[in-house]
CSV table of C-alpha atoms in Angstrom, one decimal:
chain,number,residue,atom,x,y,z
A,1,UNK,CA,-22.1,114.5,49.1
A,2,UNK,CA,-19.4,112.8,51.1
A,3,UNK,CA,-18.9,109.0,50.2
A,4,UNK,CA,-18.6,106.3,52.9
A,5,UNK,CA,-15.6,103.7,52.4
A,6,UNK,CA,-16.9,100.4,53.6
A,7,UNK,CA,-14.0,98.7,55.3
A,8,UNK,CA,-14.3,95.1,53.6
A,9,UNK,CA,-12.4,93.4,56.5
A,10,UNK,CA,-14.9,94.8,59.5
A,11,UNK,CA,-17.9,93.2,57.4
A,12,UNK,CA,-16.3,89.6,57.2
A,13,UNK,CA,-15.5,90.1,61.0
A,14,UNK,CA,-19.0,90.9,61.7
A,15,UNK,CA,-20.2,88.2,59.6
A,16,UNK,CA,-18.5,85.6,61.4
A,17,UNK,CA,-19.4,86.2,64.9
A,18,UNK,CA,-23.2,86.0,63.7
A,19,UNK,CA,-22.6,82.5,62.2
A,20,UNK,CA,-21.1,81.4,65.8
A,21,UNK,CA,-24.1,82.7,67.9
A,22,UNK,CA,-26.2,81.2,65.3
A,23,UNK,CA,-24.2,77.9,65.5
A,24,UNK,CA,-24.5,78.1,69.4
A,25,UNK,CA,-28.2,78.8,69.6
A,26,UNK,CA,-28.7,75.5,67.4
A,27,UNK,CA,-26.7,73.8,69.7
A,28,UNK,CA,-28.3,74.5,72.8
A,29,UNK,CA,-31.6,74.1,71.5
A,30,UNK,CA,-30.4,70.4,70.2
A,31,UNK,CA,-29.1,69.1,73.7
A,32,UNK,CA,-32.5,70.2,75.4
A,33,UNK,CA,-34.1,68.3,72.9
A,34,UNK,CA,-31.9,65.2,72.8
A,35,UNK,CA,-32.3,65.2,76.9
A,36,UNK,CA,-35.9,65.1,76.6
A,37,UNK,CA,-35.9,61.9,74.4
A,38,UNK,CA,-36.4,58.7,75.8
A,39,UNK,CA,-34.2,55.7,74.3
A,40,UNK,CA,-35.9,52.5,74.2
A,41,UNK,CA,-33.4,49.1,73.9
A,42,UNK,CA,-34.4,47.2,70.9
A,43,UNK,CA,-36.5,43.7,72.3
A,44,UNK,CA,-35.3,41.2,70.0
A,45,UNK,CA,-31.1,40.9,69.9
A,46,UNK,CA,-29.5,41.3,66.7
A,47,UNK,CA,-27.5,38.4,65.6
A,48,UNK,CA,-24.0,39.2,63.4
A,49,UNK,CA,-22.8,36.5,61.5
A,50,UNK,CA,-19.5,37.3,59.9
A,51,UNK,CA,-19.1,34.2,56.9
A,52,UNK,CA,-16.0,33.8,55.4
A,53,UNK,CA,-15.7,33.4,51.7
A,54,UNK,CA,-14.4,30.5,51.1
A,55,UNK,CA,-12.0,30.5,47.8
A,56,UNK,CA,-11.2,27.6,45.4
A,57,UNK,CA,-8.0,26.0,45.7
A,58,UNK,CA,-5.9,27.8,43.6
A,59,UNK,CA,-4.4,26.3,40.5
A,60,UNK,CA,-1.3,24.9,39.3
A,61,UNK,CA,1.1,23.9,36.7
A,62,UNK,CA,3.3,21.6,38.3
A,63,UNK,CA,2.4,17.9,39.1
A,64,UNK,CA,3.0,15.9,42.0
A,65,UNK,CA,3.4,12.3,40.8
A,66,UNK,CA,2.9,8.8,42.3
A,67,UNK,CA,4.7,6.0,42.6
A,68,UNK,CA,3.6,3.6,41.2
A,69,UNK,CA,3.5,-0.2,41.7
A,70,UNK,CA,2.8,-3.2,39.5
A,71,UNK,CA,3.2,-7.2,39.3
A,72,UNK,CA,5.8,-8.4,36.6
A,73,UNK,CA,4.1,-9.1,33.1
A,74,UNK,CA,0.9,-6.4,34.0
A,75,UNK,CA,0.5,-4.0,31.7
A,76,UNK,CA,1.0,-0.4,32.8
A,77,UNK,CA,-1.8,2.8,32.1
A,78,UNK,CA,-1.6,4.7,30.0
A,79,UNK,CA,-3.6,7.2,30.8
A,80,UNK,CA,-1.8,10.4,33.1
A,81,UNK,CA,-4.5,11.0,35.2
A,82,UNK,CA,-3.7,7.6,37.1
A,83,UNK,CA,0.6,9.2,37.5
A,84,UNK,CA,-0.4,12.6,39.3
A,85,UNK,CA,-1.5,12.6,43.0
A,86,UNK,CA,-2.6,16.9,42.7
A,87,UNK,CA,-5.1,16.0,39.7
A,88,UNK,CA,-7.9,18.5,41.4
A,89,UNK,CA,-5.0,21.0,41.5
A,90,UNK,CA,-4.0,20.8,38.2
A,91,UNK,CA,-5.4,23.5,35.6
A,92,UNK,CA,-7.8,21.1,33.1
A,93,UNK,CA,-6.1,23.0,30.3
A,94,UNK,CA,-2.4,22.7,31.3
A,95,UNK,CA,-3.5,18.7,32.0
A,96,UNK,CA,-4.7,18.4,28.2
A,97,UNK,CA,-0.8,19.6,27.4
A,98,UNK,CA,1.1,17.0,29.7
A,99,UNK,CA,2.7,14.2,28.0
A,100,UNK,CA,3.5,10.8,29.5
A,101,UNK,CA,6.9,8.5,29.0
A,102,UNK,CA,6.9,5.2,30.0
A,103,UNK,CA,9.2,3.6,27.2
A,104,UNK,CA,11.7,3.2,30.2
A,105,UNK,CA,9.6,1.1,32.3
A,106,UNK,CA,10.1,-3.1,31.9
A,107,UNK,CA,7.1,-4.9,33.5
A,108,UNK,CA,8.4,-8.1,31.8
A,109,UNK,CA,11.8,-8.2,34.7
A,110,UNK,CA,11.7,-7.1,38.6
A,111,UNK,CA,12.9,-3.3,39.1
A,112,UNK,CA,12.5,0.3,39.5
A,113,UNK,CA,12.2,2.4,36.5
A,114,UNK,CA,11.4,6.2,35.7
A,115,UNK,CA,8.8,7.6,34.5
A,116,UNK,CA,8.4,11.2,32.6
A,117,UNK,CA,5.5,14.0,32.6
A,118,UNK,CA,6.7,17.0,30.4
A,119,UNK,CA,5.0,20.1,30.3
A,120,UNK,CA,6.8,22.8,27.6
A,121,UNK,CA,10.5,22.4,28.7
A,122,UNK,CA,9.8,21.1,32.6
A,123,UNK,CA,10.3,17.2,33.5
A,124,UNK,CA,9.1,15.6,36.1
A,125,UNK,CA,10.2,12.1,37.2
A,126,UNK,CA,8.6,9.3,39.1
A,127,UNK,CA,9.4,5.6,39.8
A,128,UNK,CA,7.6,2.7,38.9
A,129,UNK,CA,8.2,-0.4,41.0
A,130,UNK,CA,7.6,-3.5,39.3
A,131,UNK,CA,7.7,-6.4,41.6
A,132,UNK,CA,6.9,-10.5,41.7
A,133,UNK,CA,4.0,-11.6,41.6
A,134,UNK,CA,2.7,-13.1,45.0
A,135,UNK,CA,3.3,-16.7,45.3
A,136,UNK,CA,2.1,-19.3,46.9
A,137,UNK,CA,3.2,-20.5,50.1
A,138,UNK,CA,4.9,-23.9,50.3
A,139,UNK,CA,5.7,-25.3,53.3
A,140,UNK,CA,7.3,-28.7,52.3
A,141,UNK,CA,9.2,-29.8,49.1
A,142,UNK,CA,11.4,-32.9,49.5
A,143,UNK,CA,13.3,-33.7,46.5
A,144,UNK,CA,13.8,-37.3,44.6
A,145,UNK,CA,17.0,-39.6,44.0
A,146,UNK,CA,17.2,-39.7,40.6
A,147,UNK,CA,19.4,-42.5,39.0
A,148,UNK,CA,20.3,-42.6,35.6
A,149,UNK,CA,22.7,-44.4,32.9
A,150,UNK,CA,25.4,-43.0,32.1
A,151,UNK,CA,25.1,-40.9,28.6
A,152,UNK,CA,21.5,-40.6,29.0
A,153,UNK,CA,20.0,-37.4,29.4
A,154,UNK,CA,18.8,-35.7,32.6
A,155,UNK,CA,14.8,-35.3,33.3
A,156,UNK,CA,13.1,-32.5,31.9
A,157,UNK,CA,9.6,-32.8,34.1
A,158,UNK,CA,9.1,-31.5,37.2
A,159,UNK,CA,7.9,-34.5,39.4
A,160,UNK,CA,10.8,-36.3,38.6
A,161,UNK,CA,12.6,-34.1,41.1
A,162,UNK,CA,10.0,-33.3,43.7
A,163,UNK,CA,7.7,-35.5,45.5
A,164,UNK,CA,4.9,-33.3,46.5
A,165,UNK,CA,2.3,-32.1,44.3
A,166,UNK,CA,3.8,-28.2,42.9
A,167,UNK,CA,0.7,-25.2,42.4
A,168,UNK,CA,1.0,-24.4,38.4
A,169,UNK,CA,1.7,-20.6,39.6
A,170,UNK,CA,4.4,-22.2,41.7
A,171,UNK,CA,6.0,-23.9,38.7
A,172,UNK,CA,6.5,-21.1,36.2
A,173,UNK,CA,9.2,-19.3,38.8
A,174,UNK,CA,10.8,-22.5,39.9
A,175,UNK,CA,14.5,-23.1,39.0
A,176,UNK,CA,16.4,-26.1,38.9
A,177,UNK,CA,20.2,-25.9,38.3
A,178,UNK,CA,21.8,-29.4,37.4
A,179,UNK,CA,24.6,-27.6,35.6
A,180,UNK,CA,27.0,-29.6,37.9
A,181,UNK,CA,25.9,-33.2,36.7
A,182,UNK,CA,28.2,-34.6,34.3
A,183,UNK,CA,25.8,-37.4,32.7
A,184,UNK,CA,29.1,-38.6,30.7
A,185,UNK,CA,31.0,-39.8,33.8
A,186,UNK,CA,29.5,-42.1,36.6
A,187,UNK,CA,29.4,-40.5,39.9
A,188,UNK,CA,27.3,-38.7,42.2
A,189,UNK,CA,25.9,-35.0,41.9
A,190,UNK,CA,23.8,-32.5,43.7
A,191,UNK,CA,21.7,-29.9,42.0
A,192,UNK,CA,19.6,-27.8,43.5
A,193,UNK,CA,16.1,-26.3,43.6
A,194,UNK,CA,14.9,-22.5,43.8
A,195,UNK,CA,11.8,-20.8,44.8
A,196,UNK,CA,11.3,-17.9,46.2
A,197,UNK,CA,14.3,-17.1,49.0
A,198,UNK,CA,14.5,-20.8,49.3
A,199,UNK,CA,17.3,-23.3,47.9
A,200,UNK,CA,16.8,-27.3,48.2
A,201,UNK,CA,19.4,-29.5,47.5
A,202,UNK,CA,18.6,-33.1,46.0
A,203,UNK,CA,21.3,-35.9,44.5
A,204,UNK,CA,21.1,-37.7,40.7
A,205,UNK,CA,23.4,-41.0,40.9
A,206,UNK,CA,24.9,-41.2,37.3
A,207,UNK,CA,25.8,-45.3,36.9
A,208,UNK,CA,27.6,-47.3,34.3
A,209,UNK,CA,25.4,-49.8,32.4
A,210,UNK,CA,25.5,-52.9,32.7
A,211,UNK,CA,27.1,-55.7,30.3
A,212,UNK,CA,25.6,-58.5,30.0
A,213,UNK,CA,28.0,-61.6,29.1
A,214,UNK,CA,27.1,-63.4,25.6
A,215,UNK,CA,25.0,-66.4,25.7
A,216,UNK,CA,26.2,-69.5,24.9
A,217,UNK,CA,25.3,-71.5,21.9
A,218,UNK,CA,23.8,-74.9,23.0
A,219,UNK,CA,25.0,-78.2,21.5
A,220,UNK,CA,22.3,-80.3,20.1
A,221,UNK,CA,23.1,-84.1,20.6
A,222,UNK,CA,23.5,-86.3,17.5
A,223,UNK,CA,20.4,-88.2,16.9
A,224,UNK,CA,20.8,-91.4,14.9
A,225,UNK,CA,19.3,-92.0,11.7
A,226,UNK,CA,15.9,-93.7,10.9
A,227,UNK,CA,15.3,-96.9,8.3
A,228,UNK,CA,12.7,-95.4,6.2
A,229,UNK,CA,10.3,-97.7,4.2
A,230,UNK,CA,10.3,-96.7,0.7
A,231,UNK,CA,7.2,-97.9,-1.0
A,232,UNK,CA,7.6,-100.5,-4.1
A,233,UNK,CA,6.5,-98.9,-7.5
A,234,UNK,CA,5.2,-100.2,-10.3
A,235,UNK,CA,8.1,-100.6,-11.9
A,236,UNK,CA,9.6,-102.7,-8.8
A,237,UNK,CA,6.4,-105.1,-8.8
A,238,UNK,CA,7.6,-106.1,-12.1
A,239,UNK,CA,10.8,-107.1,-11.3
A,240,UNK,CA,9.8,-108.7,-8.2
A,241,UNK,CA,7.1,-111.0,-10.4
A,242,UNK,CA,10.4,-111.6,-12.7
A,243,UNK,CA,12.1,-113.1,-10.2
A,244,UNK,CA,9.7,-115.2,-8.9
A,245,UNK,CA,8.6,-116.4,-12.3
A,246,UNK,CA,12.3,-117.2,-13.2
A,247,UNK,CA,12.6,-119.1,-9.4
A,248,UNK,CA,9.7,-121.2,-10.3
A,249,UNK,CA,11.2,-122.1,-13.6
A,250,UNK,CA,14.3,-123.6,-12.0
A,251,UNK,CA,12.4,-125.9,-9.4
């Protein structure tokens, strides 16, 4: 018997040309179909909402502070939430790690100081301003003549160099200079008063005292003397009745 060599490549050939009519046929038979199907629009209209995610502001390490503003003799905080303006941005753990400095600040005398937040080796610096307290307003202050003797000392009270009643508040920043009164030499001075942006001057009259000449001693005159009656005593009466006796012997 003879054997048949099967030639590999004509098989594949053949192969593949039955897979395309097959593919075709499918094909075909799909578009009729499709063609002869009736699409119906949906009745109700879909709706697509497209919602953004909305993400948490994002963390930080580095403070944004404030500056801060106080009255002269108020106590500052202490406590560094009230120095940092980005507290919601600040990480709650990094916050527990921040220290505060204040040891600059004086609220006792009118300025700006610094302030520090450190966090590991950063520093961040802010300003505190510490300012007067607000006053009240005066619209009139007329100030007094003062005379005084000479040597004496000046006044220390108040309303003995204004005339119109002073607010207490008023009186604790009130300044009066009289550093060019010399109460050892007569004359006339000025000094001056301070409050606020306001300077008033007044006048103190320093005046040598007065001497008084000595009084004179007043002469008395003479007065003459009076005849006193001295009163016979016992021992008298008996000379007196002597004499008599002796009188009567003789006549």
């Amino acid at each position: 018997m003879k054997k048949r060599t099967i030639n590999k490549n004509k098989i594949g050939t053949n192969i593949l040309m039955m897979s395309l009519i097959i593919s075709g046929m499918i094909s075909l038979t799909s578009g009729a179909v499709l063609n002869k199907m009736e699409f119906k629009k949906p009745k109700n209209k879909v709706k697509i909402k497209i919602v953004e995610k909305s993400l948490g502001k994002q963390k930080t390490n580095v403070p944004k502070l404030k500056e801060i503003e106080v009255e002269v003799n108020v106590p500052i905080s202490v406590n560094i939430e009230d120095y940092i303006e980005n507290l919601n941005e600040i990480d709650e753990k990094v916050l527990k790690k921040f220290k505060l400095d204040t040891s600059l600040v004086n609220v006792s005398e009118k300025g700006t100081y610094t302030y520090t937040i450190s966090y590991k080796d950063k520093k961040y610096n802010g300003t505190v301003n510490v300012k007067e307290k607000e006053l009240p307003t005066i619209e009139k202050m007329t100030l007094k003549e003062i005379n005084i003797e000479k040597g004496s000392n000046l006044p220390q009270n108040l309303n003995d160099y204004i005339v119109e009643d002073i607010p207490e508040e008023a009186k604790a920043v009130i300044k009066i200079d009289t550093s060019k009164v010399n109460t050892n030499n007569a004359g006339t001075y000025q000094y001056t008063v301070k409050y606020k942006d306001k300077i008033y001057t007044g006048t103190i009259k320093v005046f040598e005292p007065q001497v008084t000449p000595p009084k004179k001693e007043e002469i008395k005159p003479e007065t003459p003397p009076t005849e006193v009656e001295i009163p016979n005593t016992p021992d008298d009466k008996q000379e007196e009745n002597k004499t008599e006796e002796n009188t009567n012997k003789k006549n």
